Tab-separated table of N, CA and C in Angstrom:
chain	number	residue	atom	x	y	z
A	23	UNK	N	-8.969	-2.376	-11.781
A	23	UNK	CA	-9.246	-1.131	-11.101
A	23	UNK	C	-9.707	-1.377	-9.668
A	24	UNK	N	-10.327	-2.566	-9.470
A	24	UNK	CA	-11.085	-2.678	-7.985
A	24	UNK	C	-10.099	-3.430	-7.153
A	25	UNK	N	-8.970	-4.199	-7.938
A	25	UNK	CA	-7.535	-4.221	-6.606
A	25	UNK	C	-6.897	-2.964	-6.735
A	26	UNK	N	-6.995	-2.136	-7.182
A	26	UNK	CA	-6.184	-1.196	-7.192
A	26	UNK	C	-6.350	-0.033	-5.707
A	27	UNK	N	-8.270	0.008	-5.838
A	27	UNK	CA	-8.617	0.550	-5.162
A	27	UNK	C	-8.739	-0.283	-3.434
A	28	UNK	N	-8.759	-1.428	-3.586
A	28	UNK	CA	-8.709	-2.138	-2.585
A	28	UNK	C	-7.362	-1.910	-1.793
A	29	UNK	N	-6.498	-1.838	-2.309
A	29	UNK	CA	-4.834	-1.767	-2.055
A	29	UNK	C	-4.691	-0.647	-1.392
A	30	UNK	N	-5.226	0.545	-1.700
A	30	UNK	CA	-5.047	1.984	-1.266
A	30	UNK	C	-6.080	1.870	-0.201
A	31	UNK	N	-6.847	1.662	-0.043
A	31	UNK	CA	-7.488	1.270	1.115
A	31	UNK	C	-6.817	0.655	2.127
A	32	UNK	N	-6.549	-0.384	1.850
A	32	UNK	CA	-5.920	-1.255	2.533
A	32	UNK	C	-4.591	-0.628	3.430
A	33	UNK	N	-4.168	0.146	2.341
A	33	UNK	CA	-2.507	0.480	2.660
A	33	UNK	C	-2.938	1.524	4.279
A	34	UNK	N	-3.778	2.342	3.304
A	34	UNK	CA	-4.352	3.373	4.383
A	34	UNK	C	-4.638	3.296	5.638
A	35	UNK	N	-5.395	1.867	5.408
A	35	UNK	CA	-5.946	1.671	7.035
A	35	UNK	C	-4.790	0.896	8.109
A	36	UNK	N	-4.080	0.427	7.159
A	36	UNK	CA	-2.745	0.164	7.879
A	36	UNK	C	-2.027	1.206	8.206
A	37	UNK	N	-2.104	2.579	7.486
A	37	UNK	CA	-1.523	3.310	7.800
A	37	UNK	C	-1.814	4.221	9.159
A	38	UNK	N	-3.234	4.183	9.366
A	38	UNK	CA	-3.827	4.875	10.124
A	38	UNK	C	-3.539	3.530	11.564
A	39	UNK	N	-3.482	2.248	11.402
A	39	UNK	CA	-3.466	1.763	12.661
A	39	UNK	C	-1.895	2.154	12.993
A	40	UNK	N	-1.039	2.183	12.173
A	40	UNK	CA	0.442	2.425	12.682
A	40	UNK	C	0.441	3.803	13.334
A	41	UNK	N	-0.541	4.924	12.713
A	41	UNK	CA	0.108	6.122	13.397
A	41	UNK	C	-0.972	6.387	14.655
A	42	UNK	N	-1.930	5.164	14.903
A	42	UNK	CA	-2.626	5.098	16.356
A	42	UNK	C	-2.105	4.496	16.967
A	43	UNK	N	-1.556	3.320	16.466
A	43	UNK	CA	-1.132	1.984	18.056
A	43	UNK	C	0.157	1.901	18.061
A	44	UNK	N	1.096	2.034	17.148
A	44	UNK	CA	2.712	1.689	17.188
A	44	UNK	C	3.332	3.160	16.977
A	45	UNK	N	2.708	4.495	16.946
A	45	UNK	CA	3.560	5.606	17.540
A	45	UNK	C	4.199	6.034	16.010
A	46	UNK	N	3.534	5.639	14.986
A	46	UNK	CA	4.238	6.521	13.712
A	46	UNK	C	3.488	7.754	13.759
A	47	UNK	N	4.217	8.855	13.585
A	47	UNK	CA	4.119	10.090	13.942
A	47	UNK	C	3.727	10.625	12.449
A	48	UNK	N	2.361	11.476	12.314
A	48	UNK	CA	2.033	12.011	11.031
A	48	UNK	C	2.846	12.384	10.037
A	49	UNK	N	3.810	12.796	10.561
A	49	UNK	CA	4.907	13.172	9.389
A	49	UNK	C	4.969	12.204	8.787
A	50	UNK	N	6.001	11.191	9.429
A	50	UNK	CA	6.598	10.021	9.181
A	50	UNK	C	5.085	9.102	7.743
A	51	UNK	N	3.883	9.285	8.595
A	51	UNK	CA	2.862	8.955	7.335
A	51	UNK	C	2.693	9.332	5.915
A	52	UNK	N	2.883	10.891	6.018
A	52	UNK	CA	2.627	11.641	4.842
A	52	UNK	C	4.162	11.694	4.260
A	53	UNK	N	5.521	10.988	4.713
A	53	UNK	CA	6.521	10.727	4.084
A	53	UNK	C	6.388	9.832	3.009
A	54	UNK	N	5.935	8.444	3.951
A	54	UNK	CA	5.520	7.202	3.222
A	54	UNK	C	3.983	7.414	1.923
A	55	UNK	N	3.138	8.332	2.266
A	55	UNK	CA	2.670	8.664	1.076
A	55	UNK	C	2.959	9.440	-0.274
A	56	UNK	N	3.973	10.379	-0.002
A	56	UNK	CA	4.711	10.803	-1.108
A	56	UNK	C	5.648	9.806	-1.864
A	57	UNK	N	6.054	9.242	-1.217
A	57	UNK	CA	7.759	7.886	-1.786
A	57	UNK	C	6.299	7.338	-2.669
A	58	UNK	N	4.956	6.724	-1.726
A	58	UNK	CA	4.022	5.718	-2.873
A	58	UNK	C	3.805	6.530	-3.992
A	59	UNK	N	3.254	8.018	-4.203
A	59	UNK	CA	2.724	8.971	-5.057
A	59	UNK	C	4.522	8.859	-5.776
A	60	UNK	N	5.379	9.413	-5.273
A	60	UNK	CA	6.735	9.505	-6.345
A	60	UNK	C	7.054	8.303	-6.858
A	61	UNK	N	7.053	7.014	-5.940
A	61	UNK	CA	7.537	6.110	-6.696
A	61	UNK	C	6.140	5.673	-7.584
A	62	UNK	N	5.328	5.422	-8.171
A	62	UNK	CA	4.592	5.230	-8.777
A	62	UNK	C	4.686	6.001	-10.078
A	63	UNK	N	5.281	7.132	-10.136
A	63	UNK	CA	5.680	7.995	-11.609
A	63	UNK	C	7.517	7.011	-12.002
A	64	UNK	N	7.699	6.283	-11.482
A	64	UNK	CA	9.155	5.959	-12.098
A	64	UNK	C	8.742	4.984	-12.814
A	65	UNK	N	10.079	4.350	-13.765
A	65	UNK	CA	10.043	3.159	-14.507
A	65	UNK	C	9.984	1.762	-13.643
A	66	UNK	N	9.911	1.904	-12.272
A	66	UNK	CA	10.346	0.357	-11.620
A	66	UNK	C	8.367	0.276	-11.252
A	67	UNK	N	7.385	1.332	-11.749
A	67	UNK	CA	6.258	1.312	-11.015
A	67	UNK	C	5.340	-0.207	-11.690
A	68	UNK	N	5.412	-0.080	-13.309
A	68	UNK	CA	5.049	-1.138	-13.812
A	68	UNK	C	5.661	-2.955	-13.084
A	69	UNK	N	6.644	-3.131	-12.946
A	69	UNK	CA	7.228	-3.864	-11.739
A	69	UNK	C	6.329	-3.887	-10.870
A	70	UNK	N	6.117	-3.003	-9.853
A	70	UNK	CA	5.940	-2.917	-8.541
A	70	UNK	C	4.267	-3.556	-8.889
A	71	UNK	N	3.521	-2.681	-9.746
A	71	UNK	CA	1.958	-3.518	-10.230
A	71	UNK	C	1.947	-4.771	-10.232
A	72	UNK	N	2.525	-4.999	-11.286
A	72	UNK	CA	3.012	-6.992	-11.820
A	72	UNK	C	3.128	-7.968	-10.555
A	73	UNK	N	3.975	-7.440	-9.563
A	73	UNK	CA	4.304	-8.332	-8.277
A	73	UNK	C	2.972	-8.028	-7.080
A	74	UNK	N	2.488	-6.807	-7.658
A	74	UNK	CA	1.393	-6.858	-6.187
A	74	UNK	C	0.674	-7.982	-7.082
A	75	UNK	N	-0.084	-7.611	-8.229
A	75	UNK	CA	-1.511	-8.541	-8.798
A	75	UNK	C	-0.678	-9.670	-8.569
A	76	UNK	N	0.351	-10.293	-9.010
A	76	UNK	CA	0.796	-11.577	-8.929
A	76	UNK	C	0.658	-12.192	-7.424
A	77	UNK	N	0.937	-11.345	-6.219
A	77	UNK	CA	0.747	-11.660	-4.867
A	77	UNK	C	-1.005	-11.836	-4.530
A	78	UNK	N	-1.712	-10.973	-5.370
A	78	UNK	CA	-2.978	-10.632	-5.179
A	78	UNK	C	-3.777	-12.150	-5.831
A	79	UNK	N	-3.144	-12.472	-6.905
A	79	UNK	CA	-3.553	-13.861	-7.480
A	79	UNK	C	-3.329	-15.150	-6.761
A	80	UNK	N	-1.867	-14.862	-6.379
A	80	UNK	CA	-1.763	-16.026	-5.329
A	80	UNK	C	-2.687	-16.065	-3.847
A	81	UNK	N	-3.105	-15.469	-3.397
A	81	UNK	CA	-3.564	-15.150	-2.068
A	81	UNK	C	-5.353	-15.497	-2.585
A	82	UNK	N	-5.953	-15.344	-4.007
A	82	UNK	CA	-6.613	-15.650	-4.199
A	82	UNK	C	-6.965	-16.742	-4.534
A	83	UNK	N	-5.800	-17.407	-4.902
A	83	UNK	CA	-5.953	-18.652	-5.188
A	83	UNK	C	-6.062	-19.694	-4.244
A	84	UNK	N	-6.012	-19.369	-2.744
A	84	UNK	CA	-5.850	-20.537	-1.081
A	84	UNK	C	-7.127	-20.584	-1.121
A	85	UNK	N	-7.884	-22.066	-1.310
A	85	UNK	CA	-8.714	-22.126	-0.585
A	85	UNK	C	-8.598	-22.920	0.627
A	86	UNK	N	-9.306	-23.073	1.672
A	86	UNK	CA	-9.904	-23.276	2.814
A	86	UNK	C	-10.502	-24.227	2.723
């Protein structure tokens, strides 16, 4: 639950620097939040989970 919530965060604040510094236009934002909200009700969403935590594991796993 706490990558989950980290992720949406994350996504967000990326989202918010794109529609301040590189000119994505609000629409264009609240497009890309519906496709995440729609695609997340399909069958490819379980997929899409599996490969973030799996990216999320690897990235946890570098140490320094």
């Amino acid at each position: 639950m706490i990558l989950s919530i980290s992720g949406v965060v994350l996504l967000g604040v990326v989202l918010c620097i794109l529609c301040r510094k590189d000119g994505l236009k609000p629409l264009h934002a609240v497009v890309a939040m519906l496709f995440g909200f729609y695609l997340a009700s399909t069958a490819i969403a379980p997929s899409i989970k599996a490969g973030g935590e799996s990216l999320a594991g690897l990235l946890g796993g570098i140490r320094f």
